Amino acid sequence: MKSFINVEDIGPLEKALAEAQEIKNDRFKYQHLGKNKTLMMIFFNNSLRTRLSTQKAAMNLGMNVIVLDVNAGAWKLETERGVIMDGDKSEHLLEAIPVMGCYCDLIGVRSFAGLTDREYDYAETVLNQFIKYSGKPVFAMETATVHPLQAFADLITIEEYKTVKRPKVVLTWAPHCRALPQAVPNSFAQWMNAADVDFVITHPEGYELDPKFVGNARVEYDQRKAFEGADFIYAKNWSNPGVTNPADYGKITSKDMSWTVDTEHMSWTNNGKFMHCLPVRRGLIVTDDVIESPDSIVIPEAANREISCSVVIKRMLEAL
């Protein structure tokens, strides 16, 4: 595996899930693969779970790890081509990327959407420059449009907690005080469409995700109808994707608090489990009583980030 961005990159899900369970049973089984190998983790944005889980996974596999916080520990980087660099950006990515590639064997990149230019964000401009110019295998630690390590961990968690062969999984929009990217819901939708689940997406009208991620999912604008009989509720805010109205891209066009997941919402489900990628804004996305309930699996879900990343890094090391 030379890159990891979308669900197709992982291959058959059954095999990937089996591998995840194998690694969970013995996290240090494949330490020999990473001996004398180095992972470089490059962060253009803040991180808690991604940074910790990815570093832990690499260490489990015997790797050395270099962590670079671009905003705090490097020259400011220019990402646009053809510009006159007479501002505060001292180095261009086109030089920085191949230099980074000299010092490592694998590269993980985290770079969020700017939420001002949809075409630029959805072209994955920053990530694709790393793939093109680093000369090393690259995996996404969340990008402008996707977060595959999170979605893979979500799938592992659903597999562990499901009580029926084909569970009903609902991705629900919830209000937020800040404009957030669509990366997590995009990847979650992509991975659920590839899995053997009954998948429903619910959100206010106008918040439609890009069709390439929605796929064959059923879109239900009535949140209560969507929740009925659900086995898993995955709550997540996203800013307007600009699908129905490009001028709305990246904006908050709804703050409807009736979409906040509370005990009444969960009562509509089939004793559903509550999921969220974290960090979560309590009182906006979800109420305290729901996220603290026995049916909340946000902590096991976060723990599985180490497992999903271990599978990905293992696959990449095997391909070197």
PDB file of N, CA and C in Angstrom, residues 27-103:
ATOM      1  N   ARG A  27      -0.274  -6.386  20.046  1.00  0.00           N
ATOM      2  CA  ARG A  27       0.086  -5.109  19.410  1.00  0.00           C
ATOM      3  C   ARG A  27       1.550  -5.028  18.992  1.00  0.00           C
ATOM      4  N   PHE A  28       2.373  -5.928  19.506  1.00  0.00           N
ATOM      5  CA  PHE A  28       3.812  -5.864  19.222  1.00  0.00           C
ATOM      6  C   PHE A  28       4.286  -7.020  18.332  1.00  0.00           C
ATOM      7  N   LYS A  29       3.359  -7.715  17.731  1.00  0.00           N
ATOM      8  CA  LYS A  29       3.685  -8.899  16.935  1.00  0.00           C
ATOM      9  C   LYS A  29       4.562  -8.565  15.737  1.00  0.00           C
ATOM     10  N   TYR A  30       4.400  -7.367  15.187  1.00  0.00           N
ATOM     11  CA  TYR A  30       5.094  -7.034  13.937  1.00  0.00           C
ATOM     12  C   TYR A  30       6.181  -5.975  14.138  1.00  0.00           C
ATOM     13  N   GLN A  31       6.789  -5.959  15.323  1.00  0.00           N
ATOM     14  CA  GLN A  31       7.830  -4.974  15.605  1.00  0.00           C
ATOM     15  C   GLN A  31       8.994  -5.052  14.628  1.00  0.00           C
ATOM     16  N   HIS A  32       9.264  -6.235  14.122  1.00  0.00           N
ATOM     17  CA  HIS A  32      10.401  -6.400  13.208  1.00  0.00           C
ATOM     18  C   HIS A  32      10.227  -5.584  11.929  1.00  0.00           C
ATOM     19  N   LEU A  33       8.990  -5.303  11.545  1.00  0.00           N
ATOM     20  CA  LEU A  33       8.752  -4.571  10.296  1.00  0.00           C
ATOM     21  C   LEU A  33       9.282  -3.139  10.354  1.00  0.00           C
ATOM     22  N   GLY A  34       9.225  -2.539  11.539  1.00  0.00           N
ATOM     23  CA  GLY A  34       9.607  -1.135  11.647  1.00  0.00           C
ATOM     24  C   GLY A  34      11.020  -0.891  12.127  1.00  0.00           C
ATOM     25  N   LYS A  35      11.775  -1.954  12.359  1.00  0.00           N
ATOM     26  CA  LYS A  35      13.129  -1.784  12.857  1.00  0.00           C
ATOM     27  C   LYS A  35      13.958  -0.939  11.895  1.00  0.00           C
ATOM     28  N   ASN A  36      14.597   0.095  12.433  1.00  0.00           N
ATOM     29  CA  ASN A  36      15.442   1.018  11.663  1.00  0.00           C
ATOM     30  C   ASN A  36      14.656   1.788  10.594  1.00  0.00           C
ATOM     31  N   LYS A  37      13.345   1.872  10.765  1.00  0.00           N
ATOM     32  CA  LYS A  37      12.502   2.668   9.864  1.00  0.00           C
ATOM     33  C   LYS A  37      11.962   3.875  10.635  1.00  0.00           C
ATOM     34  N   THR A  38      11.690   4.959   9.913  1.00  0.00           N
ATOM     35  CA  THR A  38      11.241   6.196  10.550  1.00  0.00           C
ATOM     36  C   THR A  38       9.946   6.697   9.934  1.00  0.00           C
ATOM     37  N   LEU A  39       9.001   7.028  10.800  1.00  0.00           N
ATOM     38  CA  LEU A  39       7.763   7.685  10.385  1.00  0.00           C
ATOM     39  C   LEU A  39       7.886   9.165  10.679  1.00  0.00           C
ATOM     40  N   MET A  40       7.563   9.997   9.708  1.00  0.00           N
ATOM     41  CA  MET A  40       7.470  11.435   9.942  1.00  0.00           C
ATOM     42  C   MET A  40       6.003  11.831   9.943  1.00  0.00           C
ATOM     43  N   MET A  41       5.545  12.423  11.040  1.00  0.00           N
ATOM     44  CA  MET A  41       4.171  12.906  11.180  1.00  0.00           C
ATOM     45  C   MET A  41       4.185  14.417  11.059  1.00  0.00           C
ATOM     46  N   ILE A  42       3.469  14.934  10.072  1.00  0.00           N
ATOM     47  CA  ILE A  42       3.480  16.366   9.780  1.00  0.00           C
ATOM     48  C   ILE A  42       2.107  16.950  10.072  1.00  0.00           C
ATOM     49  N   PHE A  43       2.067  17.909  11.003  1.00  0.00           N
ATOM     50  CA  PHE A  43       0.814  18.507  11.433  1.00  0.00           C
ATOM     51  C   PHE A  43       0.739  19.972  11.026  1.00  0.00           C
ATOM     52  N   PHE A  44      -0.235  20.262  10.180  1.00  0.00           N
ATOM     53  CA  PHE A  44      -0.561  21.643   9.854  1.00  0.00           C
ATOM     54  C   PHE A  44      -1.666  22.154  10.779  1.00  0.00           C
ATOM     55  N   ASN A  45      -2.255  21.234  11.564  1.00  0.00           N
ATOM     56  CA  ASN A  45      -3.368  21.581  12.451  1.00  0.00           C
ATOM     57  C   ASN A  45      -3.237  20.823  13.770  1.00  0.00           C
ATOM     58  N   ASN A  46      -3.984  21.272  14.765  1.00  0.00           N
ATOM     59  CA  ASN A  46      -3.939  20.674  16.093  1.00  0.00           C
ATOM     60  C   ASN A  46      -4.429  19.235  16.079  1.00  0.00           C
ATOM     61  N   SER A  47      -3.999  18.470  17.074  1.00  0.00           N
ATOM     62  CA  SER A  47      -4.401  17.072  17.144  1.00  0.00           C
ATOM     63  C   SER A  47      -4.177  16.544  18.555  1.00  0.00           C
ATOM     64  N   LEU A  48      -5.041  15.641  18.980  1.00  0.00           N
ATOM     65  CA  LEU A  48      -4.841  14.899  20.221  1.00  0.00           C
ATOM     66  C   LEU A  48      -4.831  13.403  19.919  1.00  0.00           C
ATOM     67  N   ARG A  49      -6.002  12.836  19.554  1.00  0.00           N
ATOM     68  CA  ARG A  49      -6.105  11.406  19.284  1.00  0.00           C
ATOM     69  C   ARG A  49      -5.233  10.976  18.117  1.00  0.00           C
ATOM     70  N   THR A  50      -5.251  11.743  17.035  1.00  0.00           N
ATOM     71  CA  THR A  50      -4.476  11.346  15.854  1.00  0.00           C
ATOM     72  C   THR A  50      -2.982  11.328  16.161  1.00  0.00           C
ATOM     73  N   ARG A  51      -2.521  12.359  16.844  1.00  0.00           N
ATOM     74  CA  ARG A  51      -1.091  12.422  17.159  1.00  0.00           C
ATOM     75  C   ARG A  51      -0.679  11.281  18.085  1.00  0.00           C
ATOM     76  N   LEU A  52      -1.430  11.078  19.162  1.00  0.00           N
ATOM     77  CA  LEU A  52      -1.056  10.066  20.144  1.00  0.00           C
ATOM     78  C   LEU A  52      -1.208   8.652  19.593  1.00  0.00           C
ATOM     79  N   SER A  53      -2.331   8.391  18.930  1.00  0.00           N
ATOM     80  CA  SER A  53      -2.578   7.026  18.450  1.00  0.00           C
ATOM     81  C   SER A  53      -1.632   6.642  17.327  1.00  0.00           C
ATOM     82  N   THR A  54      -1.318   7.578  16.431  1.00  0.00           N
ATOM     83  CA  THR A  54      -0.420   7.276  15.317  1.00  0.00           C
ATOM     84  C   THR A  54       1.002   7.041  15.812  1.00  0.00           C
ATOM     85  N   GLN A  55       1.436   7.875  16.745  1.00  0.00           N
ATOM     86  CA  GLN A  55       2.776   7.682  17.299  1.00  0.00           C
ATOM     87  C   GLN A  55       2.858   6.359  18.049  1.00  0.00           C
ATOM     88  N   LYS A  56       1.835   6.032  18.815  1.00  0.00           N
ATOM     89  CA  LYS A  56       1.819   4.771  19.565  1.00  0.00           C
ATOM     90  C   LYS A  56       1.829   3.581  18.606  1.00  0.00           C
ATOM     91  N   ALA A  57       1.034   3.650  17.544  1.00  0.00           N
ATOM     92  CA  ALA A  57       0.991   2.559  16.571  1.00  0.00           C
ATOM     93  C   ALA A  57       2.355   2.349  15.929  1.00  0.00           C
ATOM     94  N   ALA A  58       3.008   3.438  15.545  1.00  0.00           N
ATOM     95  CA  ALA A  58       4.330   3.325  14.920  1.00  0.00           C
ATOM     96  C   ALA A  58       5.354   2.736  15.882  1.00  0.00           C
ATOM     97  N   MET A  59       5.291   3.134  17.138  1.00  0.00           N
ATOM     98  CA  MET A  59       6.212   2.607  18.140  1.00  0.00           C
ATOM     99  C   MET A  59       5.946   1.121  18.390  1.00  0.00           C
ATOM    100  N   ASN A  60       4.667   0.743  18.403  1.00  0.00           N
ATOM    101  CA  ASN A  60       4.329  -0.680  18.559  1.00  0.00           C
ATOM    102  C   ASN A  60       4.962  -1.516  17.455  1.00  0.00           C
ATOM    103  N   LEU A  61       5.073  -0.912  16.273  1.00  0.00           N
ATOM    104  CA  LEU A  61       5.625  -1.609  15.116  1.00  0.00           C
ATOM    105  C   LEU A  61       7.134  -1.432  14.992  1.00  0.00           C
ATOM    106  N   GLY A  62       7.764  -0.900  16.045  1.00  0.00           N
ATOM    107  CA  GLY A  62       9.222  -0.816  16.094  1.00  0.00           C
ATOM    108  C   GLY A  62       9.826   0.376  15.388  1.00  0.00           C
ATOM    109  N   MET A  63       9.024   1.372  15.019  1.00  0.00           N
ATOM    110  CA  MET A  63       9.534   2.504  14.245  1.00  0.00           C
ATOM    111  C   MET A  63      10.070   3.626  15.119  1.00  0.00           C
ATOM    112  N   ASN A  64      10.996   4.390  14.550  1.00  0.00           N
ATOM    113  CA  ASN A  64      11.348   5.692  15.090  1.00  0.00           C
ATOM    114  C   ASN A  64      10.293   6.685  14.594  1.00  0.00           C
ATOM    115  N   VAL A  65      10.042   7.734  15.356  1.00  0.00           N
ATOM    116  CA  VAL A  65       9.001   8.698  14.984  1.00  0.00           C
ATOM    117  C   VAL A  65       9.530  10.117  15.102  1.00  0.00           C
ATOM    118  N   ILE A  66       9.327  10.903  14.048  1.00  0.00           N
ATOM    119  CA  ILE A  66       9.608  12.338  14.051  1.00  0.00           C
ATOM    120  C   ILE A  66       8.274  13.064  13.918  1.00  0.00           C
ATOM    121  N   VAL A  67       8.011  13.998  14.826  1.00  0.00           N
ATOM    122  CA  VAL A  67       6.773  14.774  14.778  1.00  0.00           C
ATOM    123  C   VAL A  67       7.115  16.230  14.466  1.00  0.00           C
ATOM    124  N   LEU A  68       6.538  16.755  13.403  1.00  0.00           N
ATOM    125  CA  LEU A  68       6.767  18.141  13.019  1.00  0.00           C
ATOM    126  C   LEU A  68       5.458  18.911  13.059  1.00  0.00           C
ATOM    127  N   ASP A  69       5.384  19.890  13.957  1.00  0.00           N
ATOM    128  CA  ASP A  69       4.251  20.808  14.001  1.00  0.00           C
ATOM    129  C   ASP A  69       4.637  22.015  13.154  1.00  0.00           C
ATOM    130  N   VAL A  70       4.096  22.079  11.970  1.00  0.00           N
ATOM    131  CA  VAL A  70       4.509  23.107  11.013  1.00  0.00           C
ATOM    132  C   VAL A  70       4.260  24.511  11.554  1.00  0.00           C
ATOM    133  N   ASN A  71       3.184  24.700  12.289  1.00  0.00           N
ATOM    134  CA  ASN A  71       2.833  26.034  12.760  1.00  0.00           C
ATOM    135  C   ASN A  71       3.658  26.494  13.962  1.00  0.00           C
ATOM    136  N   ALA A  72       4.293  25.541  14.651  1.00  0.00           N
ATOM    137  CA  ALA A  72       5.037  25.908  15.847  1.00  0.00           C
ATOM    138  C   ALA A  72       6.532  25.634  15.742  1.00  0.00           C
ATOM    139  N   GLY A  73       6.936  24.735  14.842  1.00  0.00           N
ATOM    140  CA  GLY A  73       8.331  24.327  14.845  1.00  0.00           C
ATOM    141  C   GLY A  73       9.008  24.346  13.498  1.00  0.00           C
ATOM    142  N   ALA A  74       8.504  25.127  12.561  1.00  0.00           N
ATOM    143  CA  ALA A  74       9.124  25.167  11.228  1.00  0.00           C
ATOM    144  C   ALA A  74       8.915  26.545  10.614  1.00  0.00           C
ATOM    145  N   TRP A  75       9.610  26.782   9.500  1.00  0.00           N
ATOM    146  CA  TRP A  75       9.354  28.000   8.746  1.00  0.00           C
ATOM    147  C   TRP A  75       7.911  27.986   8.246  1.00  0.00           C
ATOM    148  N   LYS A  76       7.317  29.147   8.127  1.00  0.00           N
ATOM    149  CA  LYS A  76       5.983  29.209   7.530  1.00  0.00           C
ATOM    150  C   LYS A  76       6.085  28.791   6.072  1.00  0.00           C
ATOM    151  N   LEU A  77       5.170  27.907   5.678  1.00  0.00           N
ATOM    152  CA  LEU A  77       5.265  27.296   4.359  1.00  0.00           C
ATOM    153  C   LEU A  77       4.262  27.871   3.367  1.00  0.00           C
ATOM    154  N   GLU A  78       4.744  28.148   2.186  1.00  0.00           N
ATOM    155  CA  GLU A  78       3.882  28.574   1.080  1.00  0.00           C
ATOM    156  C   GLU A  78       3.396  27.317   0.351  1.00  0.00           C
ATOM    157  N   THR A  79       2.102  27.273   0.037  1.00  0.00           N
ATOM    158  CA  THR A  79       1.527  26.110  -0.639  1.00  0.00           C
ATOM    159  C   THR A  79       1.108  26.392  -2.068  1.00  0.00           C
ATOM    160  N   GLU A  80       1.015  27.658  -2.444  1.00  0.00           N
ATOM    161  CA  GLU A  80       0.564  28.012  -3.785  1.00  0.00           C
ATOM    162  C   GLU A  80       1.740  28.068  -4.756  1.00  0.00           C
ATOM    163  N   ARG A  81       1.478  27.679  -5.987  1.00  0.00           N
ATOM    164  CA  ARG A  81       2.501  27.771  -7.034  1.00  0.00           C
ATOM    165  C   ARG A  81       2.416  29.139  -7.705  1.00  0.00           C
ATOM    166  N   GLY A  82       3.534  29.588  -8.272  1.00  0.00           N
ATOM    167  CA  GLY A  82       3.546  30.800  -9.081  1.00  0.00           C
ATOM    168  C   GLY A  82       3.404  32.093  -8.313  1.00  0.00           C
ATOM    169  N   VAL A  83       3.658  32.061  -6.995  1.00  0.00           N
ATOM    170  CA  VAL A  83       3.514  33.280  -6.201  1.00  0.00           C
ATOM    171  C   VAL A  83       4.873  33.947  -6.007  1.00  0.00           C
ATOM    172  N   ILE A  84       4.858  35.226  -5.751  1.00  0.00           N
ATOM    173  CA  ILE A  84       6.060  35.956  -5.356  1.00  0.00           C
ATOM    174  C   ILE A  84       6.115  35.909  -3.837  1.00  0.00           C
ATOM    175  N   MET A  85       7.116  35.241  -3.298  1.00  0.00           N
ATOM    176  CA  MET A  85       7.164  34.996  -1.857  1.00  0.00           C
ATOM    177  C   MET A  85       7.781  36.183  -1.122  1.00  0.00           C
ATOM    178  N   ASP A  86       7.049  37.278  -1.095  1.00  0.00           N
ATOM    179  CA  ASP A  86       7.536  38.485  -0.424  1.00  0.00           C
ATOM    180  C   ASP A  86       6.756  38.771   0.858  1.00  0.00           C
ATOM    181  N   GLY A  87       6.065  37.740   1.374  1.00  0.00           N
ATOM    182  CA  GLY A  87       5.310  37.901   2.610  1.00  0.00           C
ATOM    183  C   GLY A  87       5.999  37.219   3.773  1.00  0.00           C
ATOM    184  N   ASP A  88       5.203  36.619   4.670  1.00  0.00           N
ATOM    185  CA  ASP A  88       5.758  36.022   5.883  1.00  0.00           C
ATOM    186  C   ASP A  88       6.087  34.539   5.732  1.00  0.00           C
ATOM    187  N   LYS A  89       5.923  33.989   4.529  1.00  0.00           N
ATOM    188  CA  LYS A  89       6.204  32.567   4.303  1.00  0.00           C
ATOM    189  C   LYS A  89       7.592  32.422   3.685  1.00  0.00           C
ATOM    190  N   SER A  90       8.474  31.743   4.436  1.00  0.00           N
ATOM    191  CA  SER A  90       9.890  31.701   4.075  1.00  0.00           C
ATOM    192  C   SER A  90      10.287  30.523   3.202  1.00  0.00           C
ATOM    193  N   GLU A  91       9.469  29.470   3.189  1.00  0.00           N
ATOM    194  CA  GLU A  91       9.837  28.259   2.460  1.00  0.00           C
ATOM    195  C   GLU A  91       8.629  27.722   1.714  1.00  0.00           C
ATOM    196  N   HIS A  92       8.898  27.174   0.538  1.00  0.00           N
ATOM    197  CA  HIS A  92       7.814  26.607  -0.263  1.00  0.00           C
ATOM    198  C   HIS A  92       7.734  25.100  -0.026  1.00  0.00           C
ATOM    199  N   LEU A  93       6.511  24.598  -0.056  1.00  0.00           N
ATOM    200  CA  LEU A  93       6.311  23.158   0.103  1.00  0.00           C
ATOM    201  C   LEU A  93       7.087  22.350  -0.932  1.00  0.00           C
ATOM    202  N   LEU A  94       7.286  22.914  -2.105  1.00  0.00           N
ATOM    203  CA  LEU A  94       7.951  22.172  -3.176  1.00  0.00           C
ATOM    204  C   LEU A  94       9.413  21.872  -2.848  1.00  0.00           C
ATOM    205  N   GLU A  95      10.031  22.681  -1.985  1.00  0.00           N
ATOM    206  CA  GLU A  95      11.364  22.336  -1.471  1.00  0.00           C
ATOM    207  C   GLU A  95      11.257  21.575  -0.159  1.00  0.00           C
ATOM    208  N   ALA A  96      10.333  21.980   0.698  1.00  0.00           N
ATOM    209  CA  ALA A  96      10.225  21.372   2.027  1.00  0.00           C
ATOM    210  C   ALA A  96       9.857  19.892   1.947  1.00  0.00           C
ATOM    211  N   ILE A  97       8.941  19.534   1.045  1.00  0.00           N
ATOM    212  CA  ILE A  97       8.465  18.152   0.978  1.00  0.00           C
ATOM    213  C   ILE A  97       9.579  17.168   0.621  1.00  0.00           C
ATOM    214  N   PRO A  98      10.336  17.370  -0.446  1.00  0.00           N
ATOM    215  CA  PRO A  98      11.410  16.398  -0.736  1.00  0.00           C
ATOM    216  C   PRO A  98      12.484  16.360   0.342  1.00  0.00           C
ATOM    217  N   VAL A  99      12.706  17.482   1.031  1.00  0.00           N
ATOM    218  CA  VAL A  99      13.659  17.468   2.146  1.00  0.00           C
ATOM    219  C   VAL A  99      13.131  16.569   3.262  1.00  0.00           C
ATOM    220  N   MET A 100      11.845  16.708   3.591  1.00  0.00           N
ATOM    221  CA  MET A 100      11.237  15.841   4.605  1.00  0.00           C
ATOM    222  C   MET A 100      11.381  14.372   4.219  1.00  0.00           C
ATOM    223  N   GLY A 101      11.182  14.102   2.928  1.00  0.00           N
ATOM    224  CA  GLY A 101      11.274  12.735   2.442  1.00  0.00           C
ATOM    225  C   GLY A 101      12.648  12.123   2.620  1.00  0.00           C
ATOM    226  N   CYS A 102      13.676  12.979   2.683  1.00  0.00           N
ATOM    227  CA  CYS A 102      15.047  12.483   2.868  1.00  0.00           C
ATOM    228  C   CYS A 102      15.258  11.854   4.242  1.00  0.00           C
ATOM    229  N   TYR A 103      14.427  12.234   5.216  1.00  0.00           N
ATOM    230  CA  TYR A 103      14.679  11.871   6.604  1.00  0.00           C
ATOM    231  C   TYR A 103      13.761  10.766   7.133  1.00  0.00           C
TER     232      TYR A 103
END
